[in-house]
mmCIF file of C-alpha atoms in Angstrom:
data_model
loop_
_atom_site.group_PDB
_atom_site.id
_atom_site.type_symbol
_atom_site.label_atom_id
_atom_site.label_comp_id
_atom_site.label_asym_id
_atom_site.label_seq_id
_atom_site.Cartn_x
_atom_site.Cartn_y
_atom_site.Cartn_z
ATOM 1 C CA MET Y 1 5.445 -9.143 -28.273
ATOM 2 C CA THR Y 2 9.164 -9.619 -27.823
ATOM 3 C CA SER Y 3 12.010 -7.284 -28.688
ATOM 4 C CA ALA Y 4 13.202 -9.552 -31.510
ATOM 5 C CA ILE Y 5 13.115 -8.066 -35.022
ATOM 6 C CA PRO Y 6 11.049 -10.267 -37.385
ATOM 7 C CA ALA Y 7 13.251 -11.998 -39.947
ATOM 8 C CA SER Y 8 10.840 -10.942 -42.712
ATOM 9 C CA LEU Y 9 11.860 -7.313 -42.237
ATOM 10 C CA ALA Y 10 15.138 -7.460 -44.119
ATOM 11 C CA PRO Y 11 17.038 -4.275 -44.984
ATOM 12 C CA ALA Y 12 16.086 -2.590 -48.251
ATOM 13 C CA ALA Y 13 18.487 -2.672 -51.179
ATOM 14 C CA ASP Y 14 19.573 0.878 -50.410
ATOM 15 C CA GLY Y 15 20.255 -0.111 -46.799
ATOM 16 C CA SER Y 16 19.334 3.054 -44.971
ATOM 17 C CA ALA Y 17 16.568 4.656 -47.059
ATOM 18 C CA LEU Y 18 13.727 6.158 -45.049
ATOM 19 C CA GLY Y 19 10.819 3.714 -45.126
ATOM 20 C CA ALA Y 20 8.397 5.121 -42.550
ATOM 21 C CA VAL Y 21 7.935 7.876 -39.990
ATOM 22 C CA LEU Y 22 6.695 6.985 -36.516
ATOM 23 C CA LEU Y 23 5.444 9.821 -34.338
ATOM 24 C CA ASP Y 24 4.732 10.166 -30.648
ATOM 25 C CA MET Y 25 1.549 12.018 -29.709
ATOM 26 C CA ASP Y 26 1.534 13.971 -26.422
ATOM 27 C CA GLY Y 27 4.042 16.811 -26.463
ATOM 28 C CA THR Y 28 5.238 15.886 -29.959
ATOM 29 C CA LEU Y 29 2.255 16.409 -32.265
ATOM 30 C CA VAL Y 30 -0.220 17.855 -29.791
ATOM 31 C CA ASP Y 31 0.461 20.273 -26.967
ATOM 32 C CA THR Y 32 -0.962 18.047 -24.244
ATOM 33 C CA GLU Y 33 1.908 17.259 -21.861
ATOM 34 C CA GLY Y 34 0.641 20.163 -19.773
ATOM 35 C CA PHE Y 35 -2.854 18.685 -19.957
ATOM 36 C CA TRP Y 36 -1.628 15.480 -18.351
ATOM 37 C CA TRP Y 37 0.048 17.395 -15.540
ATOM 38 C CA ASP Y 38 -3.108 19.467 -15.012
ATOM 39 C CA ALA Y 39 -5.133 16.255 -14.804
ATOM 40 C CA GLU Y 40 -2.700 14.753 -12.292
ATOM 41 C CA VAL Y 41 -2.710 17.916 -10.164
ATOM 42 C CA ARG Y 42 -6.517 18.044 -10.132
ATOM 43 C CA VAL Y 43 -6.983 14.369 -9.301
ATOM 44 C CA PHE Y 44 -4.477 14.439 -6.461
ATOM 45 C CA ALA Y 45 -5.951 17.681 -5.133
ATOM 46 C CA ASP Y 46 -9.294 15.884 -4.883
ATOM 47 C CA LEU Y 47 -7.452 13.160 -2.959
ATOM 48 C CA GLY Y 48 -6.054 15.759 -0.564
ATOM 49 C CA HIS Y 49 -2.509 15.963 -1.928
ATOM 50 C CA ARG Y 50 -0.510 18.731 -3.588
ATOM 51 C CA LEU Y 51 1.909 17.723 -6.344
ATOM 52 C CA ASP Y 52 5.394 19.225 -6.394
ATOM 53 C CA ASP Y 53 6.320 20.780 -9.763
ATOM 54 C CA ALA Y 54 9.665 18.958 -9.556
ATOM 55 C CA TRP Y 55 7.835 15.655 -10.037
ATOM 56 C CA ARG Y 56 6.636 16.714 -13.464
ATOM 57 C CA GLU Y 57 9.943 15.877 -15.147
ATOM 58 C CA VAL Y 58 9.843 12.424 -13.559
ATOM 59 C CA VAL Y 59 6.407 11.466 -14.884
ATOM 60 C CA VAL Y 60 6.489 13.177 -18.295
ATOM 61 C CA GLY Y 61 6.321 10.757 -21.208
ATOM 62 C CA GLY Y 62 6.027 7.728 -18.992
ATOM 63 C CA PRO Y 63 3.441 4.965 -19.210
ATOM 64 C CA MET Y 64 0.389 5.497 -17.034
ATOM 65 C CA THR Y 65 1.319 2.717 -14.602
ATOM 66 C CA ARG Y 66 4.789 4.164 -13.973
ATOM 67 C CA SER Y 67 3.668 7.780 -13.644
ATOM 68 C CA ALA Y 68 0.656 7.025 -11.492
ATOM 69 C CA GLY Y 69 2.614 4.569 -9.358
ATOM 70 C CA TYR Y 70 5.330 7.140 -8.750
ATOM 71 C CA LEU Y 71 2.818 9.788 -7.690
ATOM 72 C CA ILE Y 72 1.111 7.372 -5.295
ATOM 73 C CA GLU Y 73 4.501 6.584 -3.771
ATOM 74 C CA VAL Y 74 5.687 10.174 -3.307
ATOM 75 C CA THR Y 75 2.362 11.515 -2.034
ATOM 76 C CA GLY Y 76 1.332 8.522 0.053
ATOM 77 C CA ALA Y 77 -2.164 8.766 -1.436
ATOM 78 C CA ASP Y 78 -4.541 6.054 -0.256
ATOM 79 C CA ILE Y 79 -5.672 4.813 -3.653
ATOM 80 C CA ALA Y 80 -5.036 1.709 -5.731
ATOM 81 C CA LEU Y 81 -3.240 2.032 -9.052
ATOM 82 C CA PRO Y 82 -6.145 0.737 -11.215
ATOM 83 C CA GLU Y 83 -8.549 3.207 -9.591
ATOM 84 C CA LEU Y 84 -6.122 6.100 -10.029
ATOM 85 C CA THR Y 85 -5.561 5.202 -13.682
ATOM 86 C CA VAL Y 86 -9.291 5.507 -14.366
ATOM 87 C CA LEU Y 87 -9.477 8.883 -12.608
ATOM 88 C CA LEU Y 88 -6.499 10.255 -14.538
ATOM 89 C CA ASN Y 89 -7.821 9.101 -17.903
ATOM 90 C CA ASP Y 90 -11.234 10.589 -17.083
ATOM 91 C CA ALA Y 91 -9.688 13.918 -16.104
ATOM 92 C CA PHE Y 92 -7.481 14.031 -19.192
ATOM 93 C CA GLU Y 93 -10.313 13.072 -21.530
ATOM 94 C CA LYS Y 94 -12.414 15.885 -20.064
ATOM 95 C CA ARG Y 95 -9.543 18.309 -20.640
ATOM 96 C CA ILE Y 96 -9.000 17.380 -24.291
ATOM 97 C CA SER Y 97 -12.732 17.618 -24.988
ATOM 98 C CA GLU Y 98 -12.190 21.388 -24.795
ATOM 99 C CA GLY Y 99 -9.823 21.231 -27.768
ATOM 100 C CA VAL Y 100 -6.380 19.838 -28.620
ATOM 101 C CA PRO Y 101 -3.801 22.359 -29.911
ATOM 102 C CA LEU Y 102 -1.156 21.157 -32.357
ATOM 103 C CA MET Y 103 2.507 21.698 -31.622
ATOM 104 C CA PRO Y 104 4.199 24.350 -33.811
ATOM 105 C CA GLY Y 105 5.205 22.763 -37.119
ATOM 106 C CA ALA Y 106 3.076 19.638 -36.654
ATOM 107 C CA ALA Y 107 0.472 20.494 -39.288
ATOM 108 C CA GLY Y 108 3.102 21.272 -41.924
ATOM 109 C CA LEU Y 109 5.052 18.077 -41.268
ATOM 110 C CA LEU Y 110 1.950 15.876 -41.360
ATOM 111 C CA THR Y 111 0.779 17.512 -44.573
ATOM 112 C CA GLU Y 112 4.148 16.946 -46.258
ATOM 113 C CA LEU Y 113 4.295 13.304 -45.155
ATOM 114 C CA ALA Y 114 0.802 12.709 -46.532
ATOM 115 C CA SER Y 115 1.570 14.435 -49.834
ATOM 116 C CA ALA Y 116 4.697 12.302 -50.271
ATOM 117 C CA GLY Y 117 2.815 9.083 -49.489
ATOM 118 C CA MET Y 118 5.223 8.327 -46.636
ATOM 119 C CA PRO Y 119 3.914 5.525 -44.378
ATOM 120 C CA THR Y 120 3.244 6.891 -40.891
ATOM 121 C CA ALA Y 121 2.171 5.534 -37.524
ATOM 122 C CA LEU Y 122 1.193 7.175 -34.251
ATOM 123 C CA VAL Y 123 2.956 5.512 -31.316
ATOM 124 C CA SER Y 124 1.877 6.636 -27.854
ATOM 125 C CA ALA Y 125 2.052 5.545 -24.229
ATOM 126 C CA SER Y 126 -1.477 6.900 -23.805
ATOM 127 C CA HIS Y 127 -4.360 4.458 -23.669
ATOM 128 C CA ARG Y 128 -6.500 3.658 -26.715
ATOM 129 C CA ARG Y 129 -9.496 5.643 -25.446
ATOM 130 C CA ILE Y 130 -7.323 8.763 -25.315
ATOM 131 C CA ILE Y 131 -5.585 8.199 -28.653
ATOM 132 C CA ASP Y 132 -8.898 7.795 -30.476
ATOM 133 C CA ARG Y 133 -10.145 11.101 -29.086
ATOM 134 C CA VAL Y 134 -6.977 12.919 -30.160
ATOM 135 C CA LEU Y 135 -6.902 11.297 -33.612
ATOM 136 C CA ASP Y 136 -10.182 13.032 -34.385
ATOM 137 C CA SER Y 137 -8.380 16.368 -33.949
ATOM 138 C CA LEU Y 138 -5.349 15.609 -36.133
ATOM 139 C CA PRO Y 139 -5.208 16.700 -39.793
ATOM 140 C CA HIS Y 140 -3.747 13.381 -40.892
ATOM 141 C CA ASP Y 141 -4.819 9.779 -41.405
ATOM 142 C CA PHE Y 142 -2.217 7.439 -39.939
ATOM 143 C CA ALA Y 143 -1.751 3.993 -41.440
ATOM 144 C CA LEU Y 144 -1.933 2.633 -37.898
ATOM 145 C CA SER Y 145 -1.634 3.661 -34.275
ATOM 146 C CA VAL Y 146 -0.217 1.881 -31.232
ATOM 147 C CA ALA Y 147 -1.525 2.594 -27.723
ATOM 148 C CA GLY Y 148 0.232 2.027 -24.426
ATOM 149 C CA ASP Y 149 -2.418 -0.400 -23.234
ATOM 150 C CA GLU Y 150 -2.097 -2.558 -26.358
ATOM 151 C CA VAL Y 151 1.428 -3.870 -25.795
ATOM 152 C CA PRO Y 152 2.774 -6.075 -22.988
ATOM 153 C CA ARG Y 153 5.546 -3.532 -22.361
ATOM 154 C CA THR Y 154 5.125 0.097 -23.330
ATOM 155 C CA LYS Y 155 7.761 2.852 -23.504
ATOM 156 C CA PRO Y 156 10.663 2.877 -22.597
ATOM 157 C CA HIS Y 157 10.676 -0.729 -23.874
ATOM 158 C CA PRO Y 158 11.041 -1.178 -27.664
ATOM 159 C CA ASP Y 159 7.775 -3.073 -28.117
ATOM 160 C CA PRO Y 160 5.556 -0.169 -29.292
ATOM 161 C CA TYR Y 161 7.955 0.903 -32.043
ATOM 162 C CA LEU Y 162 8.708 -2.659 -33.099
ATOM 163 C CA LEU Y 163 4.974 -3.306 -33.387
ATOM 164 C CA ALA Y 164 4.457 -0.138 -35.455
ATOM 165 C CA ALA Y 165 7.324 -0.957 -37.807
ATOM 166 C CA GLN Y 166 6.078 -4.514 -38.263
ATOM 167 C CA GLY Y 167 2.553 -3.262 -38.900
ATOM 168 C CA LEU Y 168 3.839 -0.985 -41.668
ATOM 169 C CA GLY Y 169 6.054 -3.727 -43.090
ATOM 170 C CA VAL Y 170 9.188 -1.619 -42.672
ATOM 171 C CA ALA Y 171 12.367 -2.618 -40.835
ATOM 172 C CA PRO Y 172 12.902 -0.586 -37.629
ATOM 173 C CA TRP Y 173 16.286 0.661 -38.860
ATOM 174 C CA ARG Y 174 14.502 2.277 -41.824
ATOM 175 C CA CYS Y 175 12.109 4.170 -39.526
ATOM 176 C CA ALA Y 176 12.558 7.727 -38.322
ATOM 177 C CA VAL Y 177 10.923 8.450 -34.979
ATOM 178 C CA VAL Y 178 9.906 11.858 -33.634
ATOM 179 C CA GLU Y 179 9.720 12.001 -29.825
ATOM 180 C CA ASP Y 180 9.656 14.624 -27.069
ATOM 181 C CA THR Y 181 10.733 12.713 -23.935
ATOM 182 C CA ALA Y 182 13.691 10.639 -22.809
ATOM 183 C CA THR Y 183 11.317 7.725 -22.196
ATOM 184 C CA GLY Y 184 10.086 7.766 -25.776
ATOM 185 C CA VAL Y 185 13.587 8.233 -27.174
ATOM 186 C CA ALA Y 186 14.791 5.213 -25.200
ATOM 187 C CA SER Y 187 11.937 3.126 -26.609
ATOM 188 C CA ALA Y 188 12.641 4.114 -30.207
ATOM 189 C CA GLU Y 189 16.378 3.615 -29.937
ATOM 190 C CA ALA Y 190 15.952 0.229 -28.264
ATOM 191 C CA ALA Y 191 13.864 -0.761 -31.291
ATOM 192 C CA GLY Y 192 16.694 0.254 -33.620
ATOM 193 C CA CYS Y 193 15.061 3.381 -35.063
ATOM 194 C CA ARG Y 194 16.672 6.738 -35.839
ATOM 195 C CA VAL Y 195 15.340 9.515 -33.628
ATOM 196 C CA VAL Y 196 14.535 13.199 -33.822
ATOM 197 C CA ALA Y 197 14.034 14.527 -30.297
ATOM 198 C CA VAL Y 198 11.979 17.680 -29.784
ATOM 199 C CA PRO Y 199 12.107 18.111 -25.974
ATOM 200 C CA SER Y 200 8.854 19.364 -24.463
ATOM 201 C CA VAL Y 201 9.489 19.442 -20.701
ATOM 202 C CA ALA Y 202 12.897 17.978 -19.830
ATOM 203 C CA PRO Y 203 16.095 18.361 -21.907
ATOM 204 C CA ILE Y 204 17.357 15.507 -24.094
ATOM 205 C CA PRO Y 205 21.033 15.365 -25.157
ATOM 206 C CA ALA Y 206 22.138 14.651 -28.722
ATOM 207 C CA ALA Y 207 23.707 11.239 -29.378
ATOM 208 C CA PRO Y 208 24.820 9.041 -32.297
ATOM 209 C CA GLY Y 209 21.797 8.283 -34.458
ATOM 210 C CA ARG Y 210 19.784 10.972 -32.654
ATOM 211 C CA VAL Y 211 19.232 14.619 -33.532
ATOM 212 C CA VAL Y 212 17.780 17.179 -31.113
ATOM 213 C CA VAL Y 213 15.839 20.189 -32.410
ATOM 214 C CA ASP Y 214 13.906 22.985 -30.727
ATOM 215 C CA SER Y 215 10.729 22.706 -32.789
ATOM 216 C CA LEU Y 216 8.974 20.599 -35.395
ATOM 217 C CA ARG Y 217 9.310 23.635 -37.642
ATOM 218 C CA SER Y 218 12.887 22.400 -38.181
ATOM 219 C CA VAL Y 219 11.709 18.969 -39.321
ATOM 220 C CA ASP Y 220 10.631 18.131 -42.873
ATOM 221 C CA LEU Y 221 10.892 15.106 -45.132
ATOM 222 C CA ALA Y 222 14.353 16.060 -46.390
ATOM 223 C CA PHE Y 223 15.499 16.399 -42.771
ATOM 224 C CA LEU Y 224 14.182 12.938 -41.913
ATOM 225 C CA ARG Y 225 15.793 11.363 -44.957
ATOM 226 C CA ALA Y 226 19.112 12.956 -44.033
ATOM 227 C CA LEU Y 227 18.750 11.529 -40.513
ATOM 228 C CA MET Y 228 19.120 8.042 -41.965
ATOM 229 C CA THR Y 229 22.715 8.833 -42.948
ATOM 230 C CA GLU Y 230 23.711 9.726 -39.380
ATOM 231 C CA PRO Y 231 26.280 7.357 -37.801
ATOM 232 C CA ARG Y 232 24.682 4.478 -35.972
ATOM 233 C CA PRO Y 233 25.266 4.101 -32.228
#
């Protein structure tokens, strides 16, 4: 998939009306960013390496290949990237099998979106095997979901959000995105979406077309509709 916006997705008559809500998964809807770090710490401990807490902000929200590659580089671990990816996914899947807690405000937002009939998509850098496990724990049926291993270029590239918008039949500029990391925000903004950032690990500054809040408890459908009137970058 390329970063071009399909010509069939023309702006609606009202120009900026909210047409869909696209949501990140880890750290946004489910409190699992810490799970990923726990999995990385455990796997590298088994490999004989101790991870520095300062590296957590570097790998948070990133695609598996980038995060795992960075940790191999900084630790000097003698393991190939494909092998490490399997170990990390296995460790994370084992962790989420014990239960996946929702982020504060997530259940209320998902319930409101469903009641209003608002088209929604889950857009994650996690692999499909992980997304499918988490979806079973969410109180919401998404119209579609996009996994990091299903696009040629995952976050921070725009491809995942462009694919989600196209799948819902809504122009990217009519989509509101909820994200928790700078990597995810960059992906959504590159796709032309409006963004609500709810930082989970590292801070994210406010910017034109982007609103930063402390919790999903501050986000409802009226909030997302108002986001569409924010000045564009």
